[in-house]
């Protein structure tokens, strides 16, 4: 069998299994602390633990976060949160809507925000004063993600292990998490004469 025919016969199908159990009640706010990335570009980590690469720095207009206990072994990747700071006189009422793209631990914090997200915590023209705090008290709530895209899968082309296939779900809208993905091989023949 020639390699072209074999290539057309092998295809991977993905089936996402959605688990409909939120780990945090939607709409309920919890107290925590937040800080921001101190990287040179302050956009988040392009090698983040969620495996999103550059997408993890630009999704949601760059309003992204690394989390510690909310990471839950990777199940928290892609989750959306409304984060509001509680510093009197400096904080906006809306706060920031962030997407989890990385794991990170700070000074007793649940969130390590991109600078774009951290700035959204402040009232207009007061972001510099909020940045001077470094770490601030916040309240947060899990919220449904909203994207202008349907669920997509990215097949990661490079790996240190040649026998490893990595598939990353992207743009998962809604309030629930993908906790498992099944992948299997389907053989079919494409008739190229028609």
Coordinates of N, CA and C in Angstrom, one line a residue:
X1 N 0.9 -1.2 0.0 CA 0.0 0.0 0.0 C 0.9 1.2 0.0
X2 N 0.7 2.2 -0.9 CA 1.5 3.3 -1.0 C 1.2 4.3 0.1
X3 N 2.1 5.2 0.4 CA 2.0 6.1 1.6 C 0.8 7.1 1.4
X4 N 0.5 7.5 0.1 CA -0.6 8.5 -0.1 C -1.9 7.8 0.2
X5 N -2.1 6.6 -0.2 CA -3.3 5.9 0.1 C -3.5 5.6 1.6
X6 N -2.4 5.3 2.2 CA -2.4 5.1 3.7 C -2.8 6.4 4.4
X7 N -2.2 7.5 3.9 CA -2.5 8.8 4.5 C -4.0 9.1 4.4
X8 N -4.6 8.8 3.3 CA -6.1 9.0 3.2 C -6.9 8.1 3.9
X9 N -6.4 6.9 4.3 CA -7.2 5.9 5.0 C -7.2 6.2 6.6
X10 N -6.2 6.9 7.0 CA -6.1 7.1 8.5 C -6.6 8.5 8.9
X11 N -7.6 8.6 9.8 CA -8.1 9.8 10.2 C -8.4 9.7 11.7
X12 N -8.2 10.7 12.4 CA -8.6 10.7 13.8 C -9.9 11.5 14.0
X13 N -10.8 10.9 14.8 CA -12.0 11.6 15.2 C -11.9 11.9 16.7
X14 N -12.4 13.0 17.0 CA -12.4 13.4 18.4 C -13.8 13.5 18.9
X15 N -14.1 13.1 20.0 CA -15.4 13.2 20.7 C -15.2 13.8 22.1
X16 N -15.7 14.9 22.3 CA -15.5 15.6 23.6 C -16.7 15.1 24.5
X17 N -16.3 14.7 25.7 CA -17.2 14.4 26.7 C -17.3 15.5 27.7
X18 N -18.4 16.1 27.8 CA -18.6 17.3 28.7 C -19.1 16.8 30.0
X19 N -18.5 17.3 31.1 CA -19.0 17.0 32.4 C -19.8 18.2 32.9
X20 N -21.0 18.0 33.3 CA -21.8 19.1 33.7 C -21.9 19.2 35.2
X21 N -20.7 19.5 35.8 CA -20.7 19.7 37.2 C -19.8 20.9 37.5
X22 N -20.3 22.0 37.8 CA -19.4 23.1 38.2 C -18.8 22.9 39.5
X23 N -17.5 23.2 39.7 CA -16.8 23.0 41.0 C -17.0 24.2 41.9
X24 N -17.4 25.3 41.3 CA -17.7 26.5 42.1 C -19.1 26.9 41.6
X25 N -20.0 27.3 42.5 CA -21.3 27.7 42.2 C -21.3 29.0 41.4
X26 N -22.0 29.0 40.3 CA -22.1 30.2 39.4 C -22.8 31.3 40.1
X27 N -22.3 32.5 40.0 CA -22.9 33.7 40.6 C -22.5 34.0 42.0
X28 N -21.9 33.0 42.7 CA -21.5 33.2 44.1 C -20.1 33.7 44.0
X29 N -19.8 34.8 44.8 CA -18.5 35.4 44.9 C -17.7 34.9 46.1
X30 N -16.4 34.7 45.9 CA -15.5 34.2 46.9 C -14.4 35.2 47.1
X31 N -13.9 35.2 48.3 CA -12.7 36.1 48.6 C -11.4 35.5 48.3
X32 N -10.5 36.2 47.8 CA -9.2 35.7 47.5 C -8.2 36.9 47.3
X33 N -7.1 36.7 46.6 CA -6.1 37.7 46.3 C -5.6 37.5 44.9
X34 N -5.2 38.6 44.3 CA -4.7 38.6 42.9 C -3.4 39.4 42.8
X35 N -2.6 39.0 41.8 CA -1.4 39.8 41.5 C -1.3 39.8 39.9
X36 N -0.2 40.2 39.4 CA -0.1 40.2 37.9 C 1.3 39.7 37.5
X37 N 1.3 39.3 36.2 CA 2.5 38.7 35.6 C 3.6 39.8 35.6
X38 N 4.8 39.5 36.0 CA 5.9 40.4 35.9 C 6.8 40.1 34.7
X39 N 6.3 39.4 33.7 CA 7.1 39.1 32.6 C 7.4 40.4 31.8
X40 N 8.4 40.3 30.9 CA 8.8 41.6 30.1 C 7.6 42.1 29.4
X41 N 6.8 41.3 28.8 CA 5.6 41.8 28.0 C 4.4 41.9 28.9
X42 N 4.4 41.2 30.0 CA 3.3 41.2 31.0 C 1.9 40.7 30.3
X43 N 2.0 39.8 29.4 CA 0.8 39.3 28.7 C 0.4 37.9 29.2
X44 N 1.2 37.3 30.0 CA 0.9 35.9 30.3 C 2.1 35.1 29.8
X45 N 2.0 33.8 30.0 CA 3.1 32.9 29.7 C 2.9 32.1 28.4
X46 N 3.7 32.3 27.4 CA 3.4 31.6 26.1 C 3.7 30.1 26.3
X47 N 4.3 29.6 27.3 CA 4.5 28.2 27.6 C 3.7 27.8 28.8
X48 N 2.5 28.3 28.9 CA 1.7 28.1 30.1 C 1.3 26.6 30.2
X49 N 1.0 26.2 31.4 CA 0.7 24.8 31.8 C -0.6 24.3 31.0
X50 N -1.4 25.1 30.5 CA -2.6 24.7 29.8 C -2.3 24.2 28.4
X51 N -1.1 24.6 27.9 CA -0.7 24.1 26.5 C -1.3 25.0 25.4
X52 N -1.7 26.2 25.7 CA -2.3 27.0 24.7 C -1.3 27.8 23.8
X53 N -0.1 27.9 24.2 CA 0.9 28.6 23.4 C 0.5 30.1 23.3
X54 N 0.8 30.7 22.1 CA 0.5 32.1 21.9 C -1.0 32.4 22.1
X55 N -1.9 31.4 21.8 CA -3.3 31.6 22.0 C -3.6 32.0 23.5
X56 N -2.8 31.4 24.4 CA -3.0 31.7 25.8 C -2.7 33.1 26.2
X57 N -2.0 33.8 25.4 CA -1.6 35.2 25.7 C -2.6 36.2 25.0
X58 N -3.3 35.8 24.0 CA -4.2 36.7 23.2 C -5.7 36.5 23.3
X59 N -6.1 35.3 23.8 CA -7.5 35.0 23.9 C -8.1 36.0 24.9
X60 N -9.4 36.3 24.6 CA -10.1 37.3 25.5 C -9.4 38.6 25.6
X61 N -8.9 39.1 24.4 CA -8.2 40.4 24.3 C -7.1 40.5 25.3
X62 N -6.4 39.3 25.6 CA -5.3 39.3 26.5 C -5.6 39.3 28.0
X63 N -6.9 39.3 28.3 CA -7.3 39.2 29.7 C -7.3 37.8 30.2
X64 N -6.1 37.3 30.6 CA -5.9 35.9 31.0 C -5.3 35.9 32.4
X65 N -5.3 34.7 32.9 CA -4.8 34.5 34.3 C -4.2 33.1 34.4
X66 N -3.2 33.1 35.3 CA -2.7 31.8 35.8 C -3.4 31.6 37.2
X67 N -3.7 30.4 37.5 CA -4.4 30.1 38.8 C -3.6 29.0 39.6
X68 N -3.9 29.0 40.9 CA -3.3 27.9 41.7 C -4.3 26.8 42.0
X69 N -5.1 27.0 43.0 CA -6.0 25.9 43.4 C -7.2 25.7 42.4
X70 N -7.5 26.7 41.6 CA -8.5 26.6 40.6 C -8.0 25.8 39.3
X71 N -6.7 25.6 39.3 CA -6.2 24.8 38.1 C -6.6 23.4 38.1
X72 N -6.7 22.8 39.2 CA -7.2 21.4 39.4 C -6.7 20.4 38.4
X73 N -5.3 20.3 38.4 CA -4.7 19.4 37.5 C -4.9 19.6 36.0
X74 N -5.3 20.8 35.6 CA -5.6 21.1 34.2 C -7.0 21.2 33.9
X75 N -7.9 20.6 34.7 CA -9.4 20.7 34.4 C -9.9 22.1 34.4
X76 N -9.2 23.0 35.1 CA -9.6 24.4 35.2 C -9.2 25.2 34.0
X77 N -8.4 24.7 33.1 CA -7.9 25.4 31.9 C -9.1 25.8 31.0
X78 N -9.1 27.1 30.6 CA -10.2 27.6 29.8 C -11.4 28.1 30.6
X79 N -11.4 27.9 31.9 CA -12.5 28.4 32.7 C -12.5 30.0 32.7
X80 N -13.7 30.6 32.9 CA -13.8 32.0 32.9 C -14.3 32.5 34.3
X81 N -13.7 33.6 34.7 CA -14.0 34.1 36.0 C -14.2 35.6 35.9
X82 N -15.1 36.2 36.8 CA -15.3 37.6 37.0 C -14.5 37.9 38.2
X83 N -13.5 38.8 38.1 CA -12.6 39.1 39.3 C -12.8 40.6 39.6
X84 N -13.0 40.9 40.8 CA -13.2 42.3 41.2 C -12.3 42.6 42.4
X85 N -11.6 43.7 42.4 CA -10.7 44.0 43.5 C -11.6 44.8 44.6
X86 N -11.0 44.8 45.8 CA -11.8 45.4 46.9 C -11.1 46.6 47.6
X87 N -10.1 47.2 46.9 CA -9.3 48.3 47.5 C -10.3 49.5 47.4
X88 N -10.6 50.1 48.5 CA -11.6 51.2 48.5 C -11.1 52.4 47.7
X89 N -11.9 52.9 46.8 CA -11.7 54.1 46.0 C -10.9 53.8 44.7
X90 N -10.3 52.6 44.5 CA -9.5 52.4 43.4 C -10.1 51.4 42.4
X91 N -11.0 50.6 42.8 CA -11.5 49.5 42.0 C -12.8 49.8 41.2
X92 N -12.9 49.3 40.0 CA -14.0 49.5 39.2 C -15.1 48.5 39.7
X93 N -16.4 48.8 39.3 CA -17.5 48.0 39.7 C -17.5 46.7 38.9
X94 N -17.1 46.8 37.6 CA -17.1 45.6 36.7 C -16.0 44.6 36.9
X95 N -14.8 45.1 37.3 CA -13.7 44.2 37.4 C -13.2 43.7 36.1
X96 N -12.7 42.5 36.0 CA -12.1 41.9 34.8 C -12.7 40.5 34.6
X97 N -13.0 40.2 33.4 CA -13.4 38.9 33.0 C -12.2 38.2 32.4
X98 N -11.7 37.1 33.1 CA -10.5 36.5 32.7 C -10.7 35.0 32.3
X99 N -9.8 34.5 31.5 CA -9.7 33.1 31.1 C -8.5 32.5 31.6
X100 N -8.6 31.3 32.2 CA -7.5 30.5 32.8 C -6.7 29.9 31.6
X101 N -5.4 30.3 31.6 CA -4.5 29.8 30.5 C -3.2 29.2 31.1
X102 N -3.1 29.2 32.4 CA -1.8 28.8 33.0 C -2.0 28.4 34.5
X103 N -1.0 27.8 35.0 CA -0.9 27.5 36.5 C 0.1 28.5 37.0
X104 N -0.2 29.0 38.2 CA 0.8 29.9 38.8 C 0.4 30.1 40.3
X105 N 1.5 30.2 41.1 CA 1.3 30.5 42.5 C 1.9 31.9 42.9
X106 N 1.3 32.6 43.7 CA 1.8 33.9 44.1 C 1.7 34.0 45.7
X107 N 1.7 35.2 46.2 CA 1.6 35.4 47.6 C 0.2 35.2 48.1
X108 N -0.1 33.9 48.4 CA -1.5 33.5 48.8 C -2.5 34.0 47.9
X109 N -2.3 33.9 46.6 CA -3.2 34.4 45.5 C -3.8 33.2 44.8
X110 N -5.0 33.4 44.3 CA -5.6 32.5 43.4 C -5.4 32.9 41.9
X111 N -5.1 34.2 41.7 CA -5.0 34.7 40.3 C -3.7 35.4 40.1
X112 N -3.0 35.1 39.0 CA -1.9 35.9 38.5 C -2.4 36.4 37.2
X113 N -2.8 37.7 37.1 CA -3.4 38.2 36.0 C -2.4 38.8 35.0
X114 N -2.8 38.9 33.7 CA -2.1 39.6 32.7 C -2.3 41.1 33.1
X115 N -1.4 42.0 32.7 CA -1.5 43.4 33.0 C -2.8 44.0 32.4
X116 N -3.2 43.5 31.3 CA -4.5 44.0 30.7 C -5.6 43.7 31.6
X117 N -5.7 42.5 32.2 CA -6.7 42.1 33.2 C -6.6 42.9 34.5
X118 N -5.4 43.0 35.0 CA -5.1 43.7 36.3 C -5.6 45.2 36.2
X119 N -5.3 45.8 35.0 CA -5.7 47.2 34.8 C -7.2 47.4 34.8
X120 N -7.9 46.3 34.3 CA -9.4 46.4 34.3 C -10.0 46.4 35.7
X121 N -9.2 46.0 36.7 CA -9.7 46.0 38.0 C -9.9 47.4 38.6
X122 N -9.1 48.3 38.0 CA -9.1 49.7 38.5 C -10.1 50.6 37.8
X123 N -10.5 51.7 38.5 CA -11.3 52.7 37.9 C -10.5 53.4 36.9
X124 N -11.1 54.1 35.9 CA -10.3 54.8 34.9 C -9.3 55.8 35.5
X125 N -8.1 55.7 34.9 CA -7.0 56.6 35.3 C -6.4 56.3 36.6
X126 N -6.8 55.2 37.3 CA -6.2 54.8 38.6 C -5.4 53.5 38.5
X127 N -5.2 52.9 37.3 CA -4.5 51.6 37.2 C -3.1 51.7 37.8
X128 N -2.4 52.8 37.6 CA -1.0 52.9 38.1 C -1.0 52.8 39.6
X129 N -2.0 53.4 40.3 CA -2.1 53.3 41.7 C -2.3 51.9 42.2
X130 N -3.2 51.1 41.4 CA -3.5 49.8 41.7 C -2.3 48.9 41.5
X131 N -1.5 49.1 40.4 CA -0.3 48.3 40.1 C 0.7 48.5 41.3
X132 N 0.7 49.6 41.9 CA 1.7 49.9 43.0 C 1.4 48.9 44.2
X133 N 0.2 48.4 44.3 CA -0.1 47.5 45.4 C 0.6 46.1 45.2
X134 N 0.7 45.7 43.9 CA 1.3 44.4 43.6 C 0.3 43.3 43.8
X135 N -0.1 43.1 45.0 CA -1.1 42.1 45.4 C -2.3 42.8 46.0
X136 N -3.5 42.4 45.5 CA -4.7 43.1 46.1 C -5.7 42.0 46.5
X137 N -6.6 42.3 47.4 CA -7.7 41.5 47.8 C -8.8 41.6 46.7
X138 N -9.4 40.4 46.3 CA -10.4 40.4 45.3 C -11.5 39.5 45.7
X139 N -12.6 39.6 45.0 CA -13.7 38.6 45.0 C -13.8 38.1 43.6
X140 N -14.2 36.9 43.5 CA -14.3 36.3 42.2 C -15.5 35.3 42.1
X141 N -16.0 35.1 40.9 CA -17.1 34.2 40.6 C -16.8 33.5 39.3
X142 N -17.2 32.2 39.2 CA -17.1 31.5 38.0 C -18.2 31.9 37.1
X143 N -18.0 32.2 35.8 CA -19.0 32.7 34.9 C -18.9 31.9 33.6
X144 N -19.9 31.8 32.8 CA -19.8 31.1 31.5 C -18.9 31.9 30.6
X145 N -18.1 31.1 29.8 CA -17.3 31.8 28.8 C -18.1 32.1 27.6
X146 N -17.8 33.2 27.0 CA -18.5 33.7 25.7 C -17.4 34.0 24.7
X147 N -17.5 33.3 23.6 CA -16.6 33.5 22.4 C -17.4 33.7 21.2
X148 N -16.8 34.3 20.2 CA -17.4 34.4 18.8 C -17.1 33.2 18.0
X149 N -16.7 32.1 18.6 CA -16.3 30.8 17.9 C -17.0 29.6 18.5
X150 N -17.1 28.6 17.8 CA -17.6 27.3 18.3 C -16.4 26.6 18.9
X151 N -16.6 25.5 19.6 CA -15.5 24.7 20.1 C -14.6 24.2 19.0
X152 N -13.3 24.4 19.2 CA -12.3 23.9 18.2 C -11.3 23.1 18.9
X153 N -10.6 22.3 18.1 CA -9.5 21.5 18.7 C -8.2 21.8 17.9
X154 N -7.2 21.9 18.7 CA -5.8 22.2 18.1 C -5.0 20.9 18.3
X155 N -4.5 20.4 17.2 CA -3.6 19.3 17.3 C -2.2 19.8 17.4
X156 N -1.5 19.5 18.5 CA -0.1 20.0 18.7 C 0.8 19.2 17.9
X157 N 1.6 19.9 17.0 CA 2.4 19.3 16.0 C 3.8 18.8 16.6
X158 N 4.2 19.3 17.7 CA 5.6 19.0 18.2 C 5.4 18.4 19.6
X159 N 6.3 17.4 19.9 CA 6.3 16.8 21.2 C 7.7 16.2 21.4
X160 N 8.1 16.2 22.7 CA 9.3 15.6 23.0 C 9.2 14.0 22.9
X161 N 8.0 13.5 22.9 CA 7.8 12.1 22.8 C 7.1 11.8 21.5
X162 N 7.8 11.1 20.6 CA 7.2 10.9 19.2 C 6.0 10.1 19.2
X163 N 5.7 9.3 20.2 CA 4.5 8.6 20.3 C 3.3 9.2 21.0
X164 N 3.4 10.5 21.2 CA 2.4 11.3 22.0 C 1.6 12.2 21.1
X165 N 0.3 12.1 21.2 CA -0.6 12.9 20.4 C -1.3 13.9 21.4
X166 N -1.1 15.2 21.2 CA -1.7 16.2 22.0 C -2.8 16.9 21.3
X167 N -4.0 17.0 21.8 CA -5.1 17.7 21.3 C -5.6 18.6 22.4
X168 N -5.7 19.9 22.0 CA -6.1 20.9 23.0 C -7.4 21.5 22.6
X169 N -8.5 21.5 23.4 CA -9.7 22.1 23.1 C -9.6 23.6 23.3
X170 N -10.1 24.4 22.3 CA -10.0 25.9 22.3 C -11.4 26.4 22.2
X171 N -11.6 27.6 22.7 CA -12.9 28.3 22.5 C -14.1 27.5 23.0
X172 N -14.0 26.9 24.2 CA -15.1 26.2 24.7 C -16.1 27.1 25.4
X173 N -17.2 27.4 24.8 CA -18.1 28.4 25.4 C -18.9 27.7 26.4
X174 N -19.6 28.5 27.2 CA -20.5 28.0 28.2 C -19.9 27.9 29.6
X175 N -20.6 27.2 30.5 CA -20.3 27.2 31.9 C -19.6 25.9 32.3
X176 N -19.4 24.9 31.5 CA -19.0 23.6 31.9 C -17.6 23.3 31.4
X177 N -17.0 22.3 32.0 CA -15.6 21.9 31.6 C -15.6 20.7 30.8
X178 N -14.6 20.6 29.9 CA -14.2 19.3 29.3 C -13.3 18.6 30.2
X179 N -13.7 17.4 30.7 CA -12.9 16.7 31.6 C -12.3 15.4 31.0
X180 N -12.7 15.1 29.8 CA -12.1 13.9 29.1 C -12.4 14.1 27.6
X181 N -11.5 13.6 26.8 CA -11.6 13.5 25.3 C -11.2 12.1 24.9
X182 N -12.1 11.5 24.0 CA -11.7 10.2 23.5 C -11.3 10.4 22.0
X183 N -10.2 9.7 21.7 CA -9.7 9.8 20.3 C -9.6 8.3 19.8
X184 N -10.1 8.1 18.6 CA -9.9 6.7 18.0 C -9.6 6.8 16.5
X185 N -9.1 5.8 16.0 CA -8.8 5.7 14.6 C -9.9 5.1 13.8
X186 N -10.2 5.8 12.6 CA -11.2 5.3 11.7 C -10.6 5.1 10.4
X187 N -10.7 3.9 9.8 CA -10.2 3.6 8.5 C -11.3 3.8 7.4
X188 N -11.0 4.5 6.4 CA -11.9 4.7 5.3 C -11.0 4.9 4.1
X189 N -11.6 4.6 2.9 CA -11.0 4.8 1.7 C -11.6 5.9 0.9
X190 N -10.8 6.8 0.3 CA -11.3 7.9 -0.5 C -11.1 7.5 -1.9
X191 N -12.2 7.5 -2.7 CA -12.0 7.2 -4.1 C -11.6 8.5 -4.8
X192 N -10.4 8.6 -5.3 CA -9.9 9.8 -5.9 C -10.3 9.9 -7.4
X193 N -10.9 8.8 -8.0 CA -11.3 8.8 -9.4 C -12.5 9.6 -9.7
X194 N -13.3 9.9 -8.7 CA -14.6 10.6 -8.9 C -14.4 12.1 -8.8

